[in-house]
Coordinates of C-alpha atoms in Angstrom, one line a residue:
Chain A
M1 CA 0.0 0.2 0.2
K2 CA 2.6 2.3 1.0
G3 CA 4.3 1.6 -2.2
L4 CA 1.6 2.3 -4.1
S5 CA 1.6 5.8 -2.4
V6 CA 5.1 6.7 -3.4
S7 CA 4.7 6.2 -7.3
K8 CA 1.5 8.1 -6.8
A9 CA 3.3 10.8 -5.5
V10 CA 5.6 11.2 -8.0
T11 CA 3.1 10.7 -10.6
A12 CA 1.1 13.4 -9.3
L13 CA 4.2 15.9 -8.9
M14 CA 5.4 15.4 -12.2
L15 CA 1.6 15.9 -13.6
A16 CA 1.6 19.1 -11.7
G17 CA 4.9 20.0 -13.3
L18 CA 3.5 19.4 -16.7
V19 CA 0.7 21.9 -15.9
L20 CA 2.5 24.5 -14.2
L21 CA 5.4 24.3 -16.8
P22 CA 4.3 27.3 -18.9
L23 CA 4.0 29.6 -15.9
Y24 CA 7.5 28.8 -15.1
S25 CA 8.6 29.5 -18.5
S26 CA 7.0 32.7 -19.1
V27 CA 8.1 33.9 -15.3
S28 CA 11.4 32.7 -15.9
G29 CA 11.9 33.6 -19.4
N30 CA 13.0 30.4 -20.3
I31 CA 11.3 29.6 -23.9
F32 CA 13.5 26.8 -24.5
I33 CA 12.2 24.8 -21.7
L34 CA 8.8 24.9 -23.4
T35 CA 9.7 23.7 -26.7
L36 CA 11.4 20.9 -25.0
F37 CA 8.4 20.0 -23.2
T38 CA 6.0 20.1 -25.9
R39 CA 8.4 17.5 -27.5
I40 CA 8.4 15.6 -24.6
V41 CA 4.5 15.6 -24.0
I42 CA 3.8 14.5 -27.5
L43 CA 6.4 11.4 -27.5
A44 CA 5.1 10.6 -24.0
L45 CA 1.7 10.5 -25.7
A46 CA 3.1 8.3 -28.6
A47 CA 4.7 5.9 -25.6
A48 CA 1.4 5.7 -23.9
S49 CA -0.3 4.4 -26.8
L50 CA 2.3 1.9 -27.4
N51 CA 2.3 1.1 -23.8
L52 CA -1.6 0.1 -24.5
I53 CA -0.9 -2.8 -26.6
M54 CA 2.6 -3.8 -25.0
G55 CA 2.2 -3.5 -21.6
F56 CA -1.6 -4.2 -21.6
G57 CA -2.0 -6.3 -24.3
G58 CA 1.4 -8.1 -24.5
M59 CA 1.7 -7.0 -28.4
M60 CA 5.1 -5.9 -28.7
S61 CA 5.1 -3.5 -31.7
F62 CA 8.4 -2.5 -33.0
G63 CA 6.9 -0.2 -35.7
H64 CA 4.9 2.4 -33.6
A65 CA 7.0 5.0 -35.3
A66 CA 5.3 4.4 -38.7
Y67 CA 2.1 6.2 -37.2
L68 CA 4.1 9.4 -36.1
G69 CA 4.9 9.4 -39.7
I70 CA 1.7 8.9 -41.1
G71 CA -0.1 11.0 -38.7
G72 CA 2.6 13.7 -39.5
Y73 CA 2.6 13.2 -43.6
A74 CA -1.5 13.8 -43.5
V75 CA -0.9 16.9 -41.8
G76 CA 1.7 18.0 -43.7
M77 CA 0.5 16.8 -47.2
L78 CA -2.7 18.4 -46.7
A79 CA -1.1 21.4 -45.6
Q80 CA 1.0 21.3 -48.8
E81 CA -2.3 20.6 -50.9
G82 CA -3.8 24.3 -49.3
V83 CA -6.1 22.3 -46.9
G84 CA -4.9 24.2 -43.5
S85 CA -8.0 23.4 -41.2
G86 CA -7.3 21.2 -38.0
F87 CA -10.7 20.0 -38.3
I88 CA -10.0 18.3 -41.6
Q89 CA -6.1 17.4 -41.0
F90 CA -6.4 15.9 -37.5
P91 CA -9.2 13.6 -38.2
V92 CA -7.7 12.4 -41.8
A93 CA -4.5 11.9 -39.7
L94 CA -6.3 9.9 -37.3
A95 CA -8.3 7.8 -39.9
A96 CA -5.1 7.2 -42.3
S97 CA -3.3 5.5 -39.0
A98 CA -6.4 3.4 -38.1
I99 CA -6.6 2.4 -41.4
Y100 CA -3.0 1.4 -41.8
A101 CA -3.2 0.0 -38.0
L102 CA -6.0 -2.3 -39.2
V103 CA -4.3 -3.7 -42.2
I104 CA -1.1 -4.4 -40.7
G105 CA -2.5 -5.6 -37.4
A106 CA -4.6 -8.1 -39.2
L107 CA -1.7 -9.3 -40.8
S108 CA 0.7 -9.2 -38.1
L109 CA -1.7 -10.7 -35.7
R110 CA -1.4 -14.2 -37.4
T111 CA 2.4 -14.3 -35.8
R112 CA 3.6 -14.4 -32.3
G113 CA 6.6 -13.4 -29.9
V114 CA 9.6 -12.2 -32.0
Y115 CA 7.9 -12.7 -34.9
F116 CA 5.4 -10.1 -34.2
I117 CA 8.1 -7.9 -33.1
M118 CA 9.8 -8.2 -36.5
I119 CA 6.8 -8.0 -38.8
T120 CA 5.7 -4.9 -37.2
L121 CA 9.2 -3.5 -37.5
A122 CA 9.2 -4.8 -41.5
F123 CA 5.7 -3.1 -42.1
A124 CA 7.2 0.2 -40.7
Q125 CA 10.1 0.0 -42.9
M126 CA 7.9 -0.2 -45.9
A127 CA 6.1 2.8 -44.9
Y128 CA 9.8 4.6 -44.6
Y129 CA 10.4 3.8 -47.9
V130 CA 7.3 4.8 -49.4
A131 CA 7.6 8.3 -47.6
S132 CA 11.0 8.3 -49.1
G133 CA 9.6 7.7 -52.4
L134 CA 7.4 10.4 -52.2
A135 CA 8.7 12.8 -54.9
R136 CA 6.0 15.5 -54.4
Y137 CA 6.4 15.6 -50.9
G138 CA 9.9 15.9 -50.3
G139 CA 11.3 12.5 -50.5
D140 CA 14.3 11.8 -48.5
D141 CA 14.6 15.2 -47.8
G142 CA 11.3 15.6 -45.9
L143 CA 8.5 18.0 -46.2
T144 CA 8.6 21.6 -44.6
V145 CA 5.0 22.6 -42.8
Y146 CA 4.9 26.0 -43.9
K147 CA 1.6 26.6 -41.6
R148 CA 0.5 25.0 -38.5
S149 CA -3.2 23.5 -38.5
D150 CA -5.7 26.0 -38.2
F151 CA -8.6 25.5 -35.7
A152 CA -10.8 28.6 -37.0
G153 CA -9.2 31.0 -34.1
L154 CA -10.4 28.3 -31.3
I155 CA -6.8 27.6 -30.5
N156 CA -3.7 29.3 -32.1
L157 CA -0.9 26.6 -32.4
S158 CA 1.4 29.0 -33.1
D159 CA 1.6 30.3 -29.7
R160 CA 3.8 28.3 -27.5
A161 CA 1.9 28.0 -24.4
Q162 CA -1.5 27.2 -26.3
F163 CA -0.1 24.8 -28.4
Y164 CA 1.8 22.9 -25.6
Y165 CA -1.4 23.0 -23.4
L166 CA -3.2 21.5 -26.7
C167 CA -0.8 18.6 -26.6
L168 CA -0.9 18.4 -22.9
A169 CA -4.7 18.0 -23.2
C170 CA -4.5 15.2 -25.9
L171 CA -1.9 13.2 -23.8
F172 CA -4.5 13.5 -20.5
G173 CA -7.5 12.7 -22.9
V174 CA -5.3 9.9 -24.2
I175 CA -4.6 8.6 -20.8
F176 CA -8.1 8.7 -19.4
L177 CA -9.0 7.0 -22.4
I178 CA -6.4 4.2 -21.7
W179 CA -7.5 3.8 -18.3
R180 CA -11.4 3.4 -19.3
I181 CA -10.5 1.0 -21.8
V182 CA -7.7 -0.8 -19.3
N183 CA -10.8 -1.3 -16.9
S184 CA -13.5 -2.2 -19.1
R185 CA -14.6 -5.4 -20.2
F186 CA -12.8 -5.4 -23.3
G187 CA -9.7 -4.4 -21.6
L188 CA -9.9 -7.0 -19.5
V189 CA -10.2 -9.5 -22.0
V190 CA -7.2 -8.1 -24.0
Q191 CA -5.3 -8.4 -20.6
G192 CA -6.8 -11.9 -20.2
L193 CA -5.2 -12.7 -23.7
R194 CA -2.0 -11.5 -22.6
S195 CA -1.7 -14.0 -19.9
N196 CA -3.4 -17.2 -21.3
E197 CA -4.7 -16.5 -25.1
Q198 CA -5.5 -20.5 -25.0
R199 CA -7.8 -20.3 -22.1
M200 CA -9.5 -17.1 -23.0
Q201 CA -10.4 -19.1 -26.6
A202 CA -11.6 -21.7 -24.8
I203 CA -13.7 -19.7 -23.0
G204 CA -15.2 -18.5 -26.0
F205 CA -13.8 -14.9 -26.9
P206 CA -12.6 -14.4 -30.3
A207 CA -9.0 -13.7 -29.3
K208 CA -7.6 -12.2 -32.6
R209 CA -10.8 -9.7 -32.9
Y210 CA -10.1 -8.1 -29.5
Q211 CA -6.5 -7.7 -30.0
L212 CA -7.2 -6.2 -33.4
V213 CA -9.3 -3.6 -31.9
C214 CA -7.0 -2.6 -29.4
F215 CA -4.1 -2.7 -32.2
V216 CA -6.0 -0.1 -34.2
I217 CA -7.1 2.1 -31.0
S218 CA -3.5 2.2 -30.2
G219 CA -1.9 3.1 -33.8
T220 CA -4.7 5.7 -34.1
M221 CA -3.9 7.3 -30.8
C222 CA 0.0 7.6 -32.2
G223 CA -1.1 9.0 -35.2
L224 CA -2.7 11.9 -33.1
A225 CA 0.9 11.8 -31.6
G226 CA 2.6 12.3 -35.0
A227 CA 0.0 15.2 -36.3
L228 CA 1.1 16.9 -33.3
L229 CA 4.4 16.5 -34.0
A230 CA 4.4 17.8 -37.3
N231 CA 3.0 20.8 -35.8
N232 CA 5.7 21.2 -33.3
T233 CA 8.7 20.8 -35.9
D234 CA 7.0 22.3 -38.8
F235 CA 8.4 19.7 -40.7
V236 CA 8.1 15.8 -41.2
S237 CA 10.4 13.5 -43.0
P238 CA 10.9 9.8 -43.4
A239 CA 13.3 9.8 -40.5
V240 CA 10.2 9.9 -38.1
M241 CA 9.6 6.8 -39.1
Y242 CA 13.1 5.1 -39.1
W243 CA 13.2 1.9 -36.7
T244 CA 15.6 3.2 -34.3
R245 CA 12.8 6.0 -33.4
S246 CA 10.3 2.9 -32.8
G247 CA 13.3 1.9 -30.3
D248 CA 13.2 5.1 -28.8
L249 CA 9.5 4.9 -28.0
M250 CA 9.9 1.3 -26.5
V251 CA 12.9 2.4 -24.5
M252 CA 10.4 4.8 -22.8
V253 CA 7.5 2.5 -22.1
I254 CA 10.1 0.2 -20.5
L255 CA 12.0 2.8 -18.6
G256 CA 9.2 4.4 -17.0
G257 CA 7.1 1.1 -16.6
M258 CA 5.8 -1.3 -19.0
G259 CA 2.0 -1.8 -18.1
T260 CA 1.2 1.2 -15.7
L261 CA -1.1 4.1 -16.5
F262 CA 1.7 7.0 -16.5
G263 CA 4.9 4.9 -16.3
P264 CA 5.3 5.6 -20.1
V265 CA 5.2 9.4 -19.2
I266 CA 7.7 9.0 -17.0
G267 CA 9.6 7.2 -19.2
A268 CA 9.4 10.0 -22.1
V269 CA 10.4 12.8 -19.4
V270 CA 13.0 10.9 -18.3
Y271 CA 14.9 9.5 -21.2
L272 CA 14.4 13.1 -23.3
L273 CA 15.7 15.0 -20.3
L274 CA 18.4 12.7 -19.7
E275 CA 19.3 12.9 -23.6
E276 CA 18.9 16.6 -23.3
F277 CA 21.2 16.9 -19.8
L278 CA 24.0 14.5 -21.2
S279 CA 24.2 16.1 -24.4
Q280 CA 24.7 19.3 -22.7
I281 CA 27.6 17.8 -20.8
T282 CA 29.4 16.0 -23.2
E283 CA 28.7 15.9 -27.1
Y284 CA 28.8 12.0 -26.7
W285 CA 25.8 11.8 -24.6
A286 CA 24.9 8.3 -26.1
L287 CA 28.1 6.9 -24.6
I288 CA 26.8 7.0 -21.2
M289 CA 23.1 6.4 -22.0
G290 CA 23.7 3.4 -23.8
P291 CA 25.3 1.2 -20.8
L292 CA 22.5 3.2 -18.2
L293 CA 20.0 1.5 -20.4
L294 CA 21.7 -1.7 -19.9
L295 CA 21.9 -1.1 -16.0
I296 CA 18.5 -0.2 -15.8
V297 CA 17.2 -3.6 -17.8
L298 CA 19.8 -5.5 -15.5
F299 CA 18.9 -4.0 -12.3
G300 CA 15.6 -2.1 -12.6
R301 CA 13.0 -4.4 -13.1
G302 CA 9.6 -3.1 -13.8
G303 CA 11.2 0.6 -14.9
I304 CA 11.2 3.3 -12.9
M305 CA 7.4 2.7 -11.7
G306 CA 8.5 -0.5 -10.4
L307 CA 11.6 1.0 -8.6
L308 CA 9.4 3.7 -6.9
G309 CA 7.3 0.7 -5.8
R310 CA 10.1 -0.9 -4.0
I311 CA 11.4 2.1 -2.3
G312 CA 7.8 2.5 -0.8
R313 CA 7.9 -1.1 0.4
G314 CA 11.5 0.0 2.0
Chain B
M1 CA 23.3 -10.2 -71.1
L2 CA 26.5 -8.9 -69.6
L3 CA 24.1 -6.9 -67.0
V4 CA 22.2 -9.7 -65.9
V5 CA 25.0 -11.8 -65.2
E6 CA 26.8 -9.4 -63.6
Q7 CA 23.6 -8.4 -61.2
F8 CA 23.1 -12.0 -60.7
L9 CA 26.5 -12.1 -59.2
N10 CA 26.1 -9.0 -57.1
G11 CA 23.0 -10.5 -56.1
L12 CA 24.9 -13.7 -54.9
Q13 CA 27.3 -11.8 -53.1
F14 CA 25.2 -9.3 -51.5
G15 CA 23.3 -12.4 -50.3
L16 CA 26.0 -14.4 -49.3
L17 CA 27.7 -11.3 -47.1
L18 CA 23.9 -11.0 -45.5
F19 CA 24.5 -14.8 -44.8
L20 CA 27.3 -14.5 -42.8
L21 CA 25.5 -11.6 -40.6
A22 CA 22.1 -13.7 -40.5
A23 CA 24.2 -16.7 -39.3
G24 CA 25.4 -15.5 -36.3
L25 CA 22.4 -13.6 -35.5
T26 CA 20.5 -16.9 -36.0
L27 CA 22.9 -18.7 -33.8
V28 CA 22.9 -16.4 -31.1
F29 CA 19.2 -16.4 -31.1
G30 CA 18.5 -20.3 -31.7
I31 CA 20.6 -21.2 -29.1
M32 CA 21.2 -18.5 -26.6
D33 CA 17.5 -17.3 -27.1
L34 CA 19.0 -13.9 -27.2
V35 CA 17.8 -11.1 -29.0
N36 CA 20.7 -8.7 -30.2
L37 CA 20.1 -5.6 -31.9
A38 CA 23.5 -4.9 -31.4
H39 CA 24.9 -7.5 -33.9
G40 CA 25.0 -4.8 -36.4
S41 CA 27.1 -2.6 -34.2
L42 CA 29.7 -6.0 -34.2
Y43 CA 29.5 -5.5 -38.4
M44 CA 30.1 -2.1 -37.9
M45 CA 33.3 -2.4 -35.2
G46 CA 34.6 -5.2 -38.0
A47 CA 34.8 -2.2 -40.9
Y48 CA 36.6 0.2 -38.4
F49 CA 39.1 -2.2 -37.2
A50 CA 39.7 -3.3 -40.3
A51 CA 40.2 0.2 -41.9
T52 CA 42.5 0.9 -39.2
F53 CA 44.5 -2.1 -39.0
A54 CA 44.9 -2.2 -42.9
A55 CA 46.3 1.5 -42.6
W56 CA 48.7 0.8 -39.7
T57 CA 49.9 -2.1 -41.0
G58 CA 50.0 -1.2 -44.8
S59 CA 48.6 -4.6 -45.6
F60 CA 45.1 -5.3 -46.7
L61 CA 44.8 -8.9 -45.9
L62 CA 46.9 -8.4 -42.3
G63 CA 44.3 -5.8 -41.6
A64 CA 41.9 -8.3 -42.4
L65 CA 43.1 -10.7 -40.1
L66 CA 43.8 -8.5 -37.0
A67 CA 40.4 -6.9 -37.5
L68 CA 38.5 -10.6 -37.6
G69 CA 40.2 -11.2 -34.1
A70 CA 39.4 -8.1 -32.8
T71 CA 35.9 -8.5 -33.6
L72 CA 36.0 -11.6 -32.2
V73 CA 37.7 -10.5 -28.8
L74 CA 35.2 -7.9 -28.6
G75 CA 32.2 -10.3 -28.8
I76 CA 33.5 -12.5 -26.1
V77 CA 34.0 -9.2 -23.9
L78 CA 30.6 -8.3 -24.4
E79 CA 29.2 -11.1 -23.8
M80 CA 31.0 -11.8 -20.6
S81 CA 30.4 -8.4 -19.5
A82 CA 26.8 -7.8 -20.4
L83 CA 25.2 -10.0 -22.0
R84 CA 25.3 -13.2 -20.2
H85 CA 23.5 -11.5 -17.7
L86 CA 20.3 -11.1 -19.8
Y87 CA 20.1 -15.2 -20.7
G88 CA 16.6 -16.0 -19.6
R89 CA 15.3 -13.1 -19.6
D90 CA 12.5 -11.7 -21.3
H91 CA 12.8 -10.9 -25.3
L92 CA 11.8 -7.2 -24.4
D93 CA 14.6 -6.7 -22.2
H94 CA 17.4 -7.7 -24.9
V95 CA 15.6 -5.5 -27.0
L96 CA 15.9 -2.4 -24.8
A97 CA 19.5 -3.5 -23.4
T98 CA 21.2 -4.2 -26.6
F99 CA 19.5 -1.0 -28.4
G100 CA 21.4 0.6 -25.4
L101 CA 24.6 -1.0 -27.1
I102 CA 23.9 0.4 -30.1
L103 CA 23.6 3.8 -28.8
F104 CA 27.0 2.9 -27.1
F105 CA 29.1 1.7 -30.0
N106 CA 27.9 4.3 -32.4
E107 CA 29.0 7.1 -30.0
A108 CA 32.3 5.4 -29.0
V109 CA 33.0 5.3 -32.8
R110 CA 32.4 9.0 -33.0
L111 CA 34.5 9.8 -30.1
I112 CA 37.5 7.3 -31.3
W113 CA 37.3 7.7 -35.3
G114 CA 35.4 11.2 -35.7
P115 CA 32.3 11.8 -37.4
A116 CA 33.8 11.5 -40.9
G117 CA 33.9 7.9 -43.0
L118 CA 36.8 6.0 -43.3
A119 CA 38.0 4.0 -46.5
L120 CA 39.5 1.1 -46.6
P121 CA 41.5 0.8 -49.7
L122 CA 41.9 -2.3 -51.9
P123 CA 45.2 -3.5 -53.1
A124 CA 46.1 -3.4 -56.6
W125 CA 45.5 -7.1 -57.1
L126 CA 42.2 -7.4 -56.0
T127 CA 41.1 -4.6 -58.4
V128 CA 41.4 -6.2 -61.5
P129 CA 38.7 -7.4 -63.6
V130 CA 38.3 -11.4 -63.7
P131 CA 37.1 -13.0 -67.0
I132 CA 34.3 -15.6 -65.9
L133 CA 32.9 -16.2 -69.1
P134 CA 34.2 -15.6 -72.6
G135 CA 33.8 -11.7 -73.0
I136 CA 32.8 -11.3 -69.5
H137 CA 34.6 -9.5 -66.8
Y138 CA 33.5 -9.4 -63.0
P139 CA 35.5 -7.4 -60.1
A140 CA 37.9 -9.5 -58.3
Y141 CA 37.3 -8.5 -54.9
R142 CA 33.4 -9.2 -55.3
L143 CA 34.6 -12.5 -56.5
A144 CA 36.5 -12.9 -53.7
I145 CA 33.9 -12.4 -51.3
I146 CA 31.7 -14.9 -53.0
I147 CA 34.6 -17.4 -52.3
V148 CA 35.4 -16.5 -48.9
A149 CA 31.8 -16.6 -47.7
L150 CA 30.8 -19.7 -49.6
L151 CA 34.0 -21.1 -47.8
V152 CA 32.9 -19.7 -44.5
A153 CA 29.5 -21.2 -44.8
L154 CA 30.7 -24.8 -45.6
L155 CA 33.0 -24.2 -42.6
L156 CA 30.2 -23.2 -40.8
Y157 CA 27.9 -26.3 -41.8
L158 CA 30.5 -29.0 -41.3
G159 CA 31.4 -27.2 -37.7
V160 CA 27.7 -27.6 -36.9
M161 CA 27.0 -30.7 -38.3
R162 CA 30.4 -32.5 -38.2
T163 CA 31.9 -31.7 -34.8
R164 CA 31.4 -32.3 -31.4
I165 CA 31.5 -28.6 -30.5
G166 CA 28.8 -28.5 -33.4
M167 CA 26.9 -31.3 -31.5
L168 CA 26.5 -29.7 -28.2
I169 CA 25.6 -26.5 -30.2
R170 CA 22.9 -28.3 -31.6
A171 CA 22.2 -29.9 -28.1
G172 CA 22.1 -26.5 -26.5
A173 CA 20.0 -25.0 -29.0
S174 CA 16.9 -28.0 -28.6
N175 CA 17.4 -28.2 -24.6
R176 CA 20.0 -26.3 -22.4
E177 CA 19.3 -27.7 -18.9
M178 CA 19.9 -31.2 -20.5
I179 CA 23.6 -30.7 -21.9
G180 CA 24.2 -28.7 -18.7
A181 CA 23.3 -31.5 -16.3
L182 CA 25.4 -33.9 -18.7
G183 CA 28.2 -31.9 -17.2
I184 CA 29.2 -29.6 -20.3
N185 CA 30.3 -26.1 -19.6
I186 CA 27.4 -24.2 -20.9
K187 CA 28.7 -20.8 -19.8
L188 CA 31.8 -21.3 -22.2
L189 CA 29.8 -22.8 -24.9
Y190 CA 27.6 -19.7 -25.0
T191 CA 30.6 -17.4 -24.8
L192 CA 32.4 -19.3 -27.6
V193 CA 28.8 -19.3 -29.8
F194 CA 28.7 -15.8 -29.3
G195 CA 32.0 -14.8 -30.2
L196 CA 31.7 -16.8 -33.1
G197 CA 28.7 -14.7 -34.3
A198 CA 30.6 -11.8 -33.7
A199 CA 33.3 -12.7 -35.9
L200 CA 31.1 -13.7 -38.5
A201 CA 29.4 -10.1 -38.3
G202 CA 33.1 -8.9 -38.0
L203 CA 33.9 -10.6 -41.1
A204 CA 30.9 -9.5 -43.1
G205 CA 31.6 -5.9 -42.0
L206 CA 35.5 -5.9 -43.4
M207 CA 34.3 -7.4 -46.3
Q208 CA 31.8 -5.0 -47.0
A209 CA 34.1 -2.1 -46.2
P210 CA 36.1 -1.3 -49.3
I211 CA 32.6 -1.4 -51.1
L212 CA 30.9 0.9 -49.0
T213 CA 32.1 3.9 -46.9
V214 CA 33.2 2.8 -43.2
Q215 CA 30.6 4.8 -41.6
I216 CA 28.7 5.2 -38.3
G217 CA 25.3 3.7 -38.4
M218 CA 26.0 1.2 -41.2
G219 CA 25.1 -1.5 -39.2
E220 CA 21.9 -0.6 -38.7
N221 CA 20.1 -0.6 -42.1
I222 CA 22.0 -4.4 -43.2
L223 CA 21.0 -5.2 -39.2
I224 CA 17.2 -5.0 -40.2
L225 CA 18.1 -7.2 -43.3
A226 CA 19.2 -9.8 -41.1
F227 CA 16.5 -9.8 -39.1
V228 CA 14.4 -10.1 -42.2
I229 CA 16.3 -13.2 -43.1
I230 CA 16.4 -15.0 -40.0
V231 CA 12.6 -14.7 -39.6
I232 CA 12.2 -15.6 -43.7
G233 CA 14.3 -18.6 -42.9
G234 CA 13.1 -19.4 -39.6
I235 CA 14.7 -18.6 -36.6
G236 CA 17.7 -20.8 -35.5
S237 CA 17.9 -22.4 -38.8
I238 CA 21.1 -22.0 -40.4
R239 CA 20.0 -23.8 -43.5
G240 CA 16.9 -21.5 -43.9
A241 CA 19.4 -18.8 -43.0
F242 CA 21.6 -19.4 -45.8
L243 CA 18.6 -20.0 -48.3
A244 CA 16.7 -16.7 -47.0
A245 CA 19.8 -14.6 -47.2
I246 CA 20.8 -15.7 -50.9
F247 CA 17.2 -14.9 -52.0
V248 CA 16.8 -11.3 -50.3
G249 CA 20.3 -10.6 -51.7
M250 CA 18.9 -11.7 -55.2
I251 CA 15.7 -9.6 -54.8
D252 CA 17.2 -6.5 -53.4
T253 CA 20.2 -6.5 -56.0
L254 CA 18.1 -7.5 -59.1
G255 CA 15.2 -5.2 -57.9
R256 CA 17.2 -2.3 -57.8
A257 CA 19.0 -3.0 -60.8
F258 CA 15.9 -3.9 -63.1
L259 CA 12.9 -2.2 -61.6
P260 CA 13.2 1.2 -62.9
N261 CA 13.3 -0.4 -66.3
L262 CA 10.1 -2.5 -65.7
L263 CA 8.3 0.5 -64.6
R264 CA 9.2 2.7 -67.3
Q265 CA 7.1 0.1 -69.6
V266 CA 4.0 1.2 -67.6
L267 CA 4.7 4.6 -66.0
S268 CA 5.9 7.7 -67.3
G269 CA 9.8 8.0 -66.9
A270 CA 9.6 10.7 -64.2
A271 CA 7.2 8.7 -62.1
A272 CA 9.2 5.3 -62.7
S273 CA 12.3 6.5 -61.6
T274 CA 11.1 8.1 -58.4
A275 CA 9.0 4.8 -57.6
A276 CA 11.6 2.4 -58.5
P277 CA 13.9 3.1 -55.6
A278 CA 11.4 3.4 -52.9
L279 CA 9.9 -0.1 -54.2
S280 CA 12.7 -2.0 -54.7
S281 CA 13.7 -1.0 -51.1
M282 CA 10.1 -2.3 -50.3
L283 CA 10.4 -5.5 -52.0
I284 CA 12.0 -7.6 -49.2
Y285 CA 10.0 -6.3 -46.6
L286 CA 6.8 -7.2 -48.7
L287 CA 8.3 -10.8 -49.4
M288 CA 9.0 -11.0 -45.5
A289 CA 5.5 -10.0 -44.8
I290 CA 3.7 -12.7 -47.6
V291 CA 6.3 -15.3 -46.0
L292 CA 4.9 -14.6 -42.3
V293 CA 1.3 -14.5 -43.1
V294 CA 1.5 -17.6 -45.5
R295 CA 4.0 -19.8 -42.9
P296 CA 4.1 -17.8 -39.3
E297 CA 7.1 -20.0 -38.6
G298 CA 9.3 -19.1 -41.6
L299 CA 10.2 -21.4 -44.2
F300 CA 12.5 -23.4 -42.4
P301 CA 11.5 -23.6 -38.9
A302 CA 14.5 -25.1 -36.7
N303 CA 12.9 -27.2 -34.5
R304 CA 11.1 -29.0 -37.6
R305 CA 14.7 -30.2 -38.5

């Protein structure tokens, strides 16, 4: 019980920090921190979406970065074609990600284990090469988004604080949704499938259908992160979809604590801050980050959330 | 005709190179059940070692030999210091830990050799074109790669199928507790297998080095290809890896060579020349997807050996 409260306290502190960040930024005049955290919040959203299938569903997607790219390209391509309205761009981004997830999921879920990891990876690489081949939309060099999504004056995405709060609201919305899903009958079936697929099937649940729906929801959420990311960087390129990017997302989830509601957010914050912090100390930050990941895997089972739980129990 | 033969040989050469990489990966995976994403880093280190040692000694062959030994030692050190603690863990832990190793190796290379790539020049006797058929010449170095890789493949096959160590390796792949109970030093066996895998990756890297630039991250693209191969071939199966590697090497090379012309038959020139590179890069992933959909265990699953 006490263990639970330590991780809860840390989570609450972090969330409060995220909400109050723009205030600190404007008081201290530190604009950089707001830009940094906008990126962190968006990638936390992507990590949370991955956690839904990986942590709760036991489906280890190694191609989640593809949705970042698809969501981003939906925004970028529409903007290029003169459709600037976010009311069109965002639904298209979500729909495109959902359709991609439906096709990929239907094929990938025929396999399991390492094969599943590899086939999701392969499909993401295909998306990467498709994007590289889009000569009209920048090809290898990527696509500059000259104008951020326009929400008819309701929100101004060019205003740093407003954009940050939009991203944060999306993150909270997605986490709320995941919480509802995980505790619903549907979510319980998916978690049951993670523990024992045969038994669930014997009870009479159509296993693959449940997993596929969960897979599509996760992909759609990650597509949202992609649409936000394109607005944040004013740019989208195939590099967003490269497989090491999917690895980054996986690292965030595992670092924070797989299968916990806020673990991926903590993981994203810690991973990206560490990257930022280390890169300020030394140009060769990954020299420290790499072995650090290894140590976390070896000694920190359950990620940061697991660690906090152990501290709480004393 | 000339072009077809040449591209065919290029495909074979690339496929054999991929086999060296995939063989190590599938050995380590099949026997130790370890997903090693850092396998591509060992390939990269092989190339860097070769470029460095060749420059020091002034001899390509000596440099290559030293590089081979260096990657072997590096693999053994890596296994003993870090990876052996991961056995029996979740695959996800492997992915995360070895992803960390990729970051480490890329950065270590940047620190030691700098961000610019290296070149590994070939000795003059390997640059001459060799006549292979009447009127058809093929670069000696690429021919040398084919011969070396075929030899290594043969040795590997004989080693695994005909020697005592090979028997232990195969036994370890099917039941690790049992061979431990028989009094075999399984720790040492695993270290040896990992070292062997590392040396194979290093060999692939150092042989590829004179053809491509030696650069940071060079292992990452090709690592994915190697994974595609072992998944198509069936994880843990050397024979599957060999056939799939040749197949993937051919498809990739021939696709790149002939797809632009094929597409030009149906598309406009500009559209064809932009679509072709993307499509030919996608071909093998498409192949893998199809194989997995039809046979989720790969074409030659090791457990049905």
